[in-house]
mmCIF file of C-alpha atoms in Angstrom:
data_model
loop_
_atom_site.group_PDB
_atom_site.id
_atom_site.type_symbol
_atom_site.label_atom_id
_atom_site.label_comp_id
_atom_site.label_asym_id
_atom_site.label_seq_id
_atom_site.Cartn_x
_atom_site.Cartn_y
_atom_site.Cartn_z
ATOM 1 C CA MET A 129 90.354 111.996 100.916
ATOM 2 C CA ALA A 130 88.048 110.336 98.424
ATOM 3 C CA ARG A 131 89.036 106.858 97.359
ATOM 4 C CA ARG A 132 90.248 106.670 93.764
ATOM 5 C CA ALA A 133 89.259 103.962 91.229
ATOM 6 C CA LEU A 134 90.645 103.198 87.786
ATOM 7 C CA ILE A 135 88.291 101.318 85.407
ATOM 8 C CA THR A 136 89.346 99.668 82.140
ATOM 9 C CA GLY A 137 86.491 99.150 79.693
ATOM 10 C CA ILE A 138 84.696 102.174 81.131
ATOM 11 C CA THR A 139 82.875 102.931 77.865
ATOM 12 C CA GLY A 140 81.118 99.545 77.918
ATOM 13 C CA GLN A 141 77.928 98.470 79.652
ATOM 14 C CA ASP A 142 79.561 97.337 82.935
ATOM 15 C CA GLY A 143 82.032 100.199 83.020
ATOM 16 C CA SER A 144 79.298 102.816 82.823
ATOM 17 C CA TYR A 145 77.191 101.239 85.571
ATOM 18 C CA LEU A 146 80.257 100.722 87.774
ATOM 19 C CA ALA A 147 81.386 104.329 87.297
ATOM 20 C CA GLU A 148 77.917 105.578 88.297
ATOM 21 C CA HIS A 149 77.879 103.364 91.389
ATOM 22 C CA LEU A 150 81.348 104.413 92.493
ATOM 23 C CA LEU A 151 80.575 108.112 92.000
ATOM 24 C CA GLU A 152 77.515 107.627 94.168
ATOM 25 C CA GLN A 153 79.803 106.119 96.802
ATOM 26 C CA GLY A 154 81.965 109.257 96.785
ATOM 27 C CA TYR A 155 84.873 107.875 94.720
ATOM 28 C CA GLU A 156 87.087 109.797 92.359
ATOM 29 C CA VAL A 157 86.667 107.756 89.153
ATOM 30 C CA TRP A 158 89.160 107.465 86.308
ATOM 31 C CA GLY A 159 88.604 105.578 83.077
ATOM 32 C CA LEU A 160 91.325 104.060 80.939
ATOM 33 C CA ALA A 161 90.760 105.018 77.298
ATOM 34 C CA ARG A 162 92.634 103.986 74.187
ATOM 35 C CA GLY A 163 93.392 106.462 71.407
ATOM 36 C CA GLN A 164 92.971 110.181 71.017
ATOM 37 C CA ALA A 165 89.755 110.340 68.971
ATOM 38 C CA ASN A 166 87.591 107.646 70.497
ATOM 39 C CA PRO A 167 83.923 108.656 69.958
ATOM 40 C CA ARG A 168 82.855 106.537 72.925
ATOM 41 C CA VAL A 169 85.065 108.603 75.198
ATOM 42 C CA SER A 170 83.417 111.830 74.050
ATOM 43 C CA ARG A 171 80.010 110.344 74.665
ATOM 44 C CA MET A 172 81.052 109.032 78.069
ATOM 45 C CA ARG A 173 82.267 112.528 79.049
ATOM 46 C CA ARG A 174 78.776 113.887 78.295
ATOM 47 C CA LEU A 175 77.012 111.155 80.255
ATOM 48 C CA LEU A 176 79.475 110.812 83.124
ATOM 49 C CA ALA A 177 80.890 114.273 83.449
ATOM 50 C CA ASP A 178 82.640 113.575 86.738
ATOM 51 C CA VAL A 179 84.748 110.723 85.333
ATOM 52 C CA GLN A 180 88.327 111.616 84.482
ATOM 53 C CA VAL A 181 90.155 109.937 81.577
ATOM 54 C CA VAL A 182 93.692 108.621 81.413
ATOM 55 C CA ARG A 183 95.173 107.251 78.210
ATOM 56 C CA GLY A 184 96.265 103.639 78.107
ATOM 57 C CA ASP A 185 95.988 100.428 76.142
ATOM 58 C CA LEU A 186 95.704 96.817 77.385
ATOM 59 C CA LEU A 187 98.049 95.898 74.517
ATOM 60 C CA ASP A 188 100.810 98.224 75.747
ATOM 61 C CA GLN A 189 102.571 97.476 79.046
ATOM 62 C CA GLY A 190 104.285 100.849 79.276
ATOM 63 C CA SER A 191 101.046 102.804 78.870
ATOM 64 C CA LEU A 192 99.447 100.854 81.745
ATOM 65 C CA ILE A 193 102.353 101.557 84.073
ATOM 66 C CA SER A 194 102.136 105.233 83.170
ATOM 67 C CA ALA A 195 98.385 105.257 83.786
ATOM 68 C CA VAL A 196 98.657 103.619 87.190
ATOM 69 C CA GLU A 197 101.488 105.944 88.178
ATOM 70 C CA ARG A 198 99.426 108.983 87.171
ATOM 71 C CA VAL A 199 96.155 107.986 88.771
ATOM 72 C CA GLN A 200 97.562 106.385 91.932
ATOM 73 C CA PRO A 201 94.345 104.344 92.373
ATOM 74 C CA ASP A 202 93.161 102.598 95.517
ATOM 75 C CA GLU A 203 91.211 100.143 93.342
ATOM 76 C CA VAL A 204 91.561 98.919 89.751
ATOM 77 C CA TYR A 205 88.667 97.242 87.971
ATOM 78 C CA ASN A 206 89.749 95.417 84.811
ATOM 79 C CA LEU A 207 86.610 95.213 82.662
ATOM 80 C CA GLY A 208 88.303 95.797 79.330
ATOM 81 C CA ALA A 209 88.011 92.853 76.922
ATOM 82 C CA ILE A 210 86.859 91.748 73.504
ATOM 83 C CA SER A 211 83.681 90.390 75.008
ATOM 84 C CA PHE A 212 81.464 89.384 72.060
ATOM 85 C CA VAL A 213 81.916 85.603 72.069
ATOM 86 C CA PRO A 214 81.215 84.931 68.338
ATOM 87 C CA MET A 215 83.835 87.523 67.378
ATOM 88 C CA SER A 216 86.448 85.649 69.394
ATOM 89 C CA TRP A 217 86.573 82.930 66.710
ATOM 90 C CA GLU A 218 87.096 85.559 63.986
ATOM 91 C CA GLN A 219 89.736 87.464 65.973
ATOM 92 C CA ALA A 220 91.171 84.745 68.181
ATOM 93 C CA GLU A 221 94.694 86.202 68.425
ATOM 94 C CA LEU A 222 93.454 89.691 69.304
ATOM 95 C CA THR A 223 91.054 88.206 71.851
ATOM 96 C CA ALA A 224 93.996 86.397 73.490
ATOM 97 C CA GLU A 225 96.078 89.591 73.566
ATOM 98 C CA VAL A 226 93.373 91.892 74.981
ATOM 99 C CA THR A 227 91.187 89.575 77.065
ATOM 100 C CA GLY A 228 93.996 87.324 78.286
ATOM 101 C CA MET A 229 97.387 89.050 78.099
ATOM 102 C CA GLY A 230 95.749 92.374 79.004
ATOM 103 C CA VAL A 231 95.137 90.976 82.498
ATOM 104 C CA LEU A 232 98.836 90.103 82.828
ATOM 105 C CA ARG A 233 99.875 93.556 81.732
ATOM 106 C CA MET A 234 97.552 95.284 84.201
ATOM 107 C CA LEU A 235 98.624 93.042 87.079
ATOM 108 C CA GLU A 236 102.274 93.751 86.235
ATOM 109 C CA ALA A 237 101.587 97.502 86.107
ATOM 110 C CA ILE A 238 100.058 97.358 89.602
ATOM 111 C CA ARG A 239 102.893 95.183 90.911
ATOM 112 C CA VAL A 240 105.612 97.443 89.490
ATOM 113 C CA CYS A 241 103.970 100.690 90.624
ATOM 114 C CA SER A 242 103.334 99.237 94.111
ATOM 115 C CA GLY A 243 106.871 97.928 94.498
ATOM 116 C CA VAL A 244 105.571 94.432 95.222
ATOM 117 C CA SER A 245 108.090 91.580 95.006
ATOM 118 C CA ARG A 246 107.583 87.830 95.200
ATOM 119 C CA GLY A 247 106.362 86.700 98.587
ATOM 120 C CA GLY A 248 104.862 90.111 99.355
ATOM 121 C CA THR A 249 102.768 90.418 102.455
ATOM 122 C CA GLY A 250 99.756 92.157 100.933
ATOM 123 C CA ALA A 251 100.120 95.110 103.269
ATOM 124 C CA ALA A 252 97.277 97.513 104.032
ATOM 125 C CA GLY A 253 97.078 100.417 101.579
ATOM 126 C CA GLN A 254 98.059 98.449 98.503
ATOM 127 C CA ILE A 255 96.135 98.737 95.222
ATOM 128 C CA ARG A 256 93.211 96.313 95.125
ATOM 129 C CA PHE A 257 92.503 94.613 91.803
ATOM 130 C CA TYR A 258 89.281 93.249 90.368
ATOM 131 C CA GLN A 259 89.307 90.960 87.317
ATOM 132 C CA ALA A 260 86.134 90.463 85.308
ATOM 133 C CA SER A 261 86.028 86.697 84.874
ATOM 134 C CA SER A 262 83.152 85.011 83.037
ATOM 135 C CA SER A 263 80.786 82.060 83.234
ATOM 136 C CA GLU A 264 81.987 81.237 79.712
ATOM 137 C CA MET A 265 85.022 79.702 81.404
ATOM 138 C CA PHE A 266 82.768 76.823 82.525
ATOM 139 C CA GLY A 267 81.739 76.088 78.935
ATOM 140 C CA GLN A 268 80.848 72.397 78.711
ATOM 141 C CA VAL A 269 79.848 72.199 82.319
ATOM 142 C CA SER A 270 80.743 69.319 84.614
ATOM 143 C CA GLU A 271 77.990 70.103 87.134
ATOM 144 C CA THR A 272 74.948 72.327 87.530
ATOM 145 C CA PRO A 273 74.732 74.848 89.081
ATOM 146 C CA GLN A 274 78.291 76.144 88.821
ATOM 147 C CA ASN A 275 80.198 77.460 91.827
ATOM 148 C CA GLU A 276 83.678 78.682 92.679
ATOM 149 C CA ARG A 277 85.032 75.087 92.677
ATOM 150 C CA THR A 278 83.492 73.938 89.383
ATOM 151 C CA ALA A 279 86.068 72.880 86.806
ATOM 152 C CA PHE A 280 86.544 75.008 83.672
ATOM 153 C CA HIS A 281 85.981 73.675 80.143
ATOM 154 C CA PRO A 282 85.782 76.784 77.930
ATOM 155 C CA ARG A 283 84.274 76.403 74.464
ATOM 156 C CA SER A 284 85.447 79.578 72.747
ATOM 157 C CA PRO A 285 88.662 81.619 72.400
ATOM 158 C CA TYR A 286 86.955 84.200 74.622
ATOM 159 C CA GLY A 287 86.327 81.636 77.372
ATOM 160 C CA VAL A 288 89.915 80.364 77.108
ATOM 161 C CA ALA A 289 91.314 83.892 77.364
ATOM 162 C CA LYS A 290 89.120 84.625 80.383
ATOM 163 C CA ALA A 291 90.304 81.435 82.079
ATOM 164 C CA TYR A 292 93.929 82.541 81.528
ATOM 165 C CA GLY A 293 93.205 85.898 83.143
ATOM 166 C CA HIS A 294 91.365 84.220 86.006
ATOM 167 C CA PHE A 295 94.267 81.880 86.841
ATOM 168 C CA LEU A 296 96.766 84.742 86.508
ATOM 169 C CA THR A 297 94.802 86.758 89.060
ATOM 170 C CA GLN A 298 94.916 83.817 91.474
ATOM 171 C CA ASN A 299 98.646 83.377 90.785
ATOM 172 C CA TYR A 300 99.526 86.994 91.534
ATOM 173 C CA ARG A 301 97.455 86.829 94.714
ATOM 174 C CA GLU A 302 99.243 83.718 95.877
ATOM 175 C CA SER A 303 102.749 84.594 94.650
ATOM 176 C CA TYR A 304 102.933 88.284 95.480
ATOM 177 C CA GLY A 305 100.354 88.684 98.272
ATOM 178 C CA MET A 306 98.383 91.133 96.135
ATOM 179 C CA PHE A 307 94.736 91.902 96.879
ATOM 180 C CA ALA A 308 93.548 90.493 93.564
ATOM 181 C CA VAL A 309 90.110 88.953 93.058
ATOM 182 C CA SER A 310 87.978 87.629 90.231
ATOM 183 C CA GLY A 311 84.239 87.915 89.857
ATOM 184 C CA ILE A 312 82.916 85.012 87.805
ATOM 185 C CA LEU A 313 79.901 86.865 86.423
ATOM 186 C CA PHE A 314 77.115 85.057 84.631
ATOM 187 C CA ASN A 315 75.211 86.773 81.804
ATOM 188 C CA HIS A 316 74.204 90.276 82.819
ATOM 189 C CA GLU A 317 72.257 92.595 80.546
ATOM 190 C CA SER A 318 70.693 96.061 80.355
ATOM 191 C CA PRO A 319 69.493 98.671 77.852
ATOM 192 C CA ARG A 320 73.169 99.582 77.475
ATOM 193 C CA ARG A 321 74.144 96.151 76.139
ATOM 194 C CA GLY A 322 75.683 96.209 72.668
ATOM 195 C CA ALA A 323 73.326 95.511 69.772
ATOM 196 C CA GLU A 324 75.307 92.433 68.707
ATOM 197 C CA PHE A 325 74.492 90.449 71.892
ATOM 198 C CA VAL A 326 71.513 88.088 71.756
ATOM 199 C CA THR A 327 69.533 89.789 74.543
ATOM 200 C CA ARG A 328 69.763 93.178 72.875
ATOM 201 C CA LYS A 329 69.182 91.616 69.457
ATOM 202 C CA VAL A 330 65.936 90.201 70.821
ATOM 203 C CA SER A 331 64.778 93.405 72.521
ATOM 204 C CA LEU A 332 65.574 95.434 69.393
ATOM 205 C CA GLY A 333 63.894 92.845 67.177
ATOM 206 C CA ALA A 334 60.680 92.895 69.183
ATOM 207 C CA ALA A 335 60.681 96.730 69.193
ATOM 208 C CA ARG A 336 61.330 96.968 65.447
ATOM 209 C CA ILE A 337 58.535 94.524 64.639
ATOM 210 C CA LYS A 338 56.132 96.315 66.979
ATOM 211 C CA LEU A 339 56.899 99.635 65.232
ATOM 212 C CA GLY A 340 56.578 98.134 61.748
ATOM 213 C CA LEU A 341 60.294 98.513 61.019
ATOM 214 C CA ALA A 342 60.878 94.772 60.509
ATOM 215 C CA THR A 343 58.871 91.632 59.770
ATOM 216 C CA GLU A 344 61.082 88.914 61.256
ATOM 217 C CA LEU A 345 63.855 88.182 63.753
ATOM 218 C CA ARG A 346 66.509 85.578 62.879
ATOM 219 C CA LEU A 347 68.132 83.725 65.764
ATOM 220 C CA GLY A 348 70.353 80.687 66.340
ATOM 221 C CA ASN A 349 69.937 78.133 69.106
ATOM 222 C CA LEU A 350 66.683 78.842 70.977
ATOM 223 C CA GLU A 351 67.300 76.030 73.481
ATOM 224 C CA ALA A 352 70.555 77.411 74.947
ATOM 225 C CA ARG A 353 69.967 78.233 78.603
ATOM 226 C CA ARG A 354 71.582 81.040 80.572
ATOM 227 C CA ASP A 355 71.460 82.659 83.982
ATOM 228 C CA TRP A 356 70.515 86.249 83.088
ATOM 229 C CA GLY A 357 70.609 89.204 85.499
ATOM 230 C CA PHE A 358 70.766 92.989 85.451
ATOM 231 C CA ALA A 359 74.203 94.588 84.939
ATOM 232 C CA GLY A 360 73.378 97.392 87.384
ATOM 233 C CA ASP A 361 73.059 94.799 90.155
ATOM 234 C CA TYR A 362 76.242 92.958 89.229
ATOM 235 C CA VAL A 363 78.610 95.937 89.363
ATOM 236 C CA LYS A 364 77.682 96.354 93.031
ATOM 237 C CA ALA A 365 79.078 92.874 93.624
ATOM 238 C CA MET A 366 82.358 93.932 91.998
ATOM 239 C CA HIS A 367 82.693 96.791 94.472
ATOM 240 C CA LEU A 368 81.809 94.605 97.437
ATOM 241 C CA MET A 369 84.547 92.138 96.543
ATOM 242 C CA LEU A 370 87.178 94.832 96.912
ATOM 243 C CA GLN A 371 85.802 95.940 100.287
ATOM 244 C CA ALA A 372 86.069 92.444 101.801
ATOM 245 C CA GLY A 373 88.646 91.623 104.467
ATOM 246 C CA ASN A 374 90.333 88.920 102.374
ATOM 247 C CA PRO A 375 90.804 88.584 98.593
ATOM 248 C CA GLU A 376 88.642 85.751 97.248
ATOM 249 C CA ASP A 377 86.872 84.850 94.021
ATOM 250 C CA TYR A 378 83.098 84.831 93.741
ATOM 251 C CA VAL A 379 80.432 83.483 91.389
ATOM 252 C CA ILE A 380 77.805 86.140 90.635
ATOM 253 C CA GLY A 381 74.436 85.226 89.153
ATOM 254 C CA THR A 382 70.742 84.746 89.929
ATOM 255 C CA GLY A 383 70.741 80.952 90.273
ATOM 256 C CA ARG A 384 67.863 80.706 87.800
ATOM 257 C CA MET A 385 68.066 79.581 84.158
ATOM 258 C CA LYS A 386 66.065 80.802 81.213
ATOM 259 C CA SER A 387 66.285 79.634 77.597
ATOM 260 C CA VAL A 388 66.697 81.896 74.592
ATOM 261 C CA ARG A 389 63.159 80.810 73.723
ATOM 262 C CA GLU A 390 61.903 82.162 77.055
ATOM 263 C CA LEU A 391 63.836 85.360 76.473
ATOM 264 C CA VAL A 392 62.097 85.789 73.121
ATOM 265 C CA GLU A 393 58.691 85.029 74.596
ATOM 266 C CA ALA A 394 59.169 87.642 77.347
ATOM 267 C CA ALA A 395 60.308 90.304 74.881
ATOM 268 C CA PHE A 396 57.377 89.793 72.518
ATOM 269 C CA ASN A 397 54.949 89.630 75.466
ATOM 270 C CA ALA A 398 56.232 93.076 76.438
ATOM 271 C CA VAL A 399 54.943 94.430 73.114
ATOM 272 C CA GLY A 400 51.815 92.262 72.946
ATOM 273 C CA LEU A 401 52.898 90.064 70.017
ATOM 274 C CA ASP A 402 53.052 86.312 69.366
ATOM 275 C CA TRP A 403 56.739 85.573 68.896
ATOM 276 C CA GLU A 404 56.170 82.411 66.872
ATOM 277 C CA ARG A 405 54.775 84.517 64.003
ATOM 278 C CA TYR A 406 58.020 86.459 63.627
ATOM 279 C CA VAL A 407 61.033 84.490 64.856
ATOM 280 C CA VAL A 408 63.025 82.405 62.348
ATOM 281 C CA THR A 409 65.756 79.974 63.452
ATOM 282 C CA ASP A 410 68.945 80.160 61.390
ATOM 283 C CA GLN A 411 71.574 77.386 61.629
ATOM 284 C CA THR A 412 74.303 79.761 60.419
ATOM 285 C CA LEU A 413 73.947 81.710 63.664
ATOM 286 C CA HIS A 414 74.871 78.726 65.892
ATOM 287 C CA ARG A 415 78.299 78.810 67.590
ATOM 288 C CA PRO A 416 80.980 76.394 66.348
ATOM 289 C CA ALA A 417 81.041 74.889 69.875
ATOM 290 C CA GLU A 418 77.860 75.695 71.770
ATOM 291 C CA VAL A 419 77.572 76.335 75.501
ATOM 292 C CA ASP A 420 74.144 74.944 76.295
ATOM 293 C CA LEU A 421 73.692 75.267 80.043
ATOM 294 C CA LEU A 422 74.979 77.924 82.446
ATOM 295 C CA CYS A 423 73.507 78.442 85.942
ATOM 296 C CA ALA A 424 75.154 80.135 88.923
ATOM 297 C CA GLU A 425 75.332 79.065 92.547
ATOM 298 C CA PRO A 426 75.859 82.507 94.165
ATOM 299 C CA LYS A 427 75.654 81.274 97.780
ATOM 300 C CA LYS A 428 79.157 82.454 98.683
ATOM 301 C CA ALA A 429 78.472 86.011 97.481
ATOM 302 C CA ARG A 430 75.182 86.036 99.336
ATOM 303 C CA THR A 431 76.612 84.817 102.661
ATOM 304 C CA GLN A 432 80.022 86.570 102.614
ATOM 305 C CA LEU A 433 79.270 89.792 100.727
ATOM 306 C CA GLY A 434 75.573 90.206 101.472
ATOM 307 C CA TRP A 435 74.923 90.577 97.727
ATOM 308 C CA GLU A 436 71.588 89.759 96.152
ATOM 309 C CA PRO A 437 70.274 90.419 92.602
ATOM 310 C CA ARG A 438 67.319 92.813 92.665
ATOM 311 C CA VAL A 439 65.905 92.930 89.122
ATOM 312 C CA ALA A 440 63.929 89.878 88.018
ATOM 313 C CA PHE A 441 64.205 88.355 84.521
ATOM 314 C CA ASP A 442 60.855 89.543 83.147
ATOM 315 C CA GLU A 443 61.466 93.027 84.576
ATOM 316 C CA LEU A 444 64.887 93.149 82.913
ATOM 317 C CA VAL A 445 63.537 92.095 79.496
ATOM 318 C CA ALA A 446 60.670 94.570 79.679
ATOM 319 C CA MET A 447 63.134 97.343 80.647
ATOM 320 C CA MET A 448 65.255 96.582 77.583
ATOM 321 C CA VAL A 449 62.291 96.434 75.175
ATOM 322 C CA GLU A 450 60.818 99.670 76.473
ATOM 323 C CA SER A 451 64.159 101.394 76.140
ATOM 324 C CA ASP A 452 64.523 100.195 72.533
ATOM 325 C CA LEU A 453 60.979 101.301 71.673
ATOM 326 C CA ARG A 454 61.911 104.821 72.858
ATOM 327 C CA LEU A 455 65.255 104.685 71.042
ATOM 328 C CA LEU A 456 63.780 103.650 67.695
ATOM 329 C CA THR A 457 60.813 106.006 67.994
ATOM 330 C CA ASP A 458 63.289 108.885 68.515
ATOM 331 C CA GLY A 459 65.323 107.788 65.486
ATOM 332 C CA GLY A 460 68.362 106.634 67.450
ATOM 333 C CA ASP A 461 70.999 104.229 66.182
ATOM 334 C CA PRO A 462 71.532 101.169 68.442
ATOM 335 C CA HIS A 463 74.973 100.583 66.939
ATOM 336 C CA GLU A 464 76.191 103.936 68.290
ATOM 337 C CA ASP A 465 75.327 103.026 71.867
ATOM 338 C CA SER A 466 72.337 105.378 71.763
ATOM 339 C CA SER A 467 70.580 103.135 74.248
ATOM 340 C CA TRP A 468 72.426 104.807 77.119
ATOM 341 C CA PRO A 469 69.992 107.028 79.002
#
């Protein structure tokens, strides 16, 4: 019998790559989808024809219990979240409900459907749970690079909500014996990244300027430094975590930092342009509380899971720019997720 996986957030960047990877591994893949007329679901069905859809909402406990009961998954990957950090200040309460409380609701759905009570033994055959934690939980970092023992100091409602979900996952593991793990993923990008994120904003900006569709690109803090990798690499780490003998949390990243300035330079180099002629810094685009320095120490994932990132930074940026050049040349709309191949 094929193993069965349930993915929340399947219409997003990570969900699509994870679904592809699991299908390649022979899984039966189900995606949790909210609403009856979600255009992203229709598009996903065209791109990932073998994925089945079950209705459910991270805001609704009953719908999650029904979804888990229907699918009877071996593995649940909770990727659903309001993940655009600037929006979390504008919709702080909704971010807390979806990104934070949504984790509690999914854990409870698994616990109830599995018949797990306090002090459970974590018996073989139980549903295994993956929580998408985030490097944004580290926020104002206490040490560099950051590892599984680094203290959290989140600097946004998104980071706070992710920290809540992370600690809940640990709590259910320790209290109920559930196979529940968190992947603390650092920034991971791809041509499927939403147009509102800075990496995609930069790749689209460089492509638009190259094609004569724009004359400038406005950005905020060019000195912020991140550990950027390829989303297609990172979803493989998610899968490996649920195949391990014991449930543990892992930091996933490249261990190398690049600034937004270096991101911009790489993108404009990919189209043969001098970025300094086109990029304008805009103070209104700075975060209320900036996270200046994030860098992973992925040693544990490397030694225990055998995971390594494969796509280098310059290769990733060039991939995104080339994809956006094709998209814009063909008249596609980046805001409708047309960047999916």
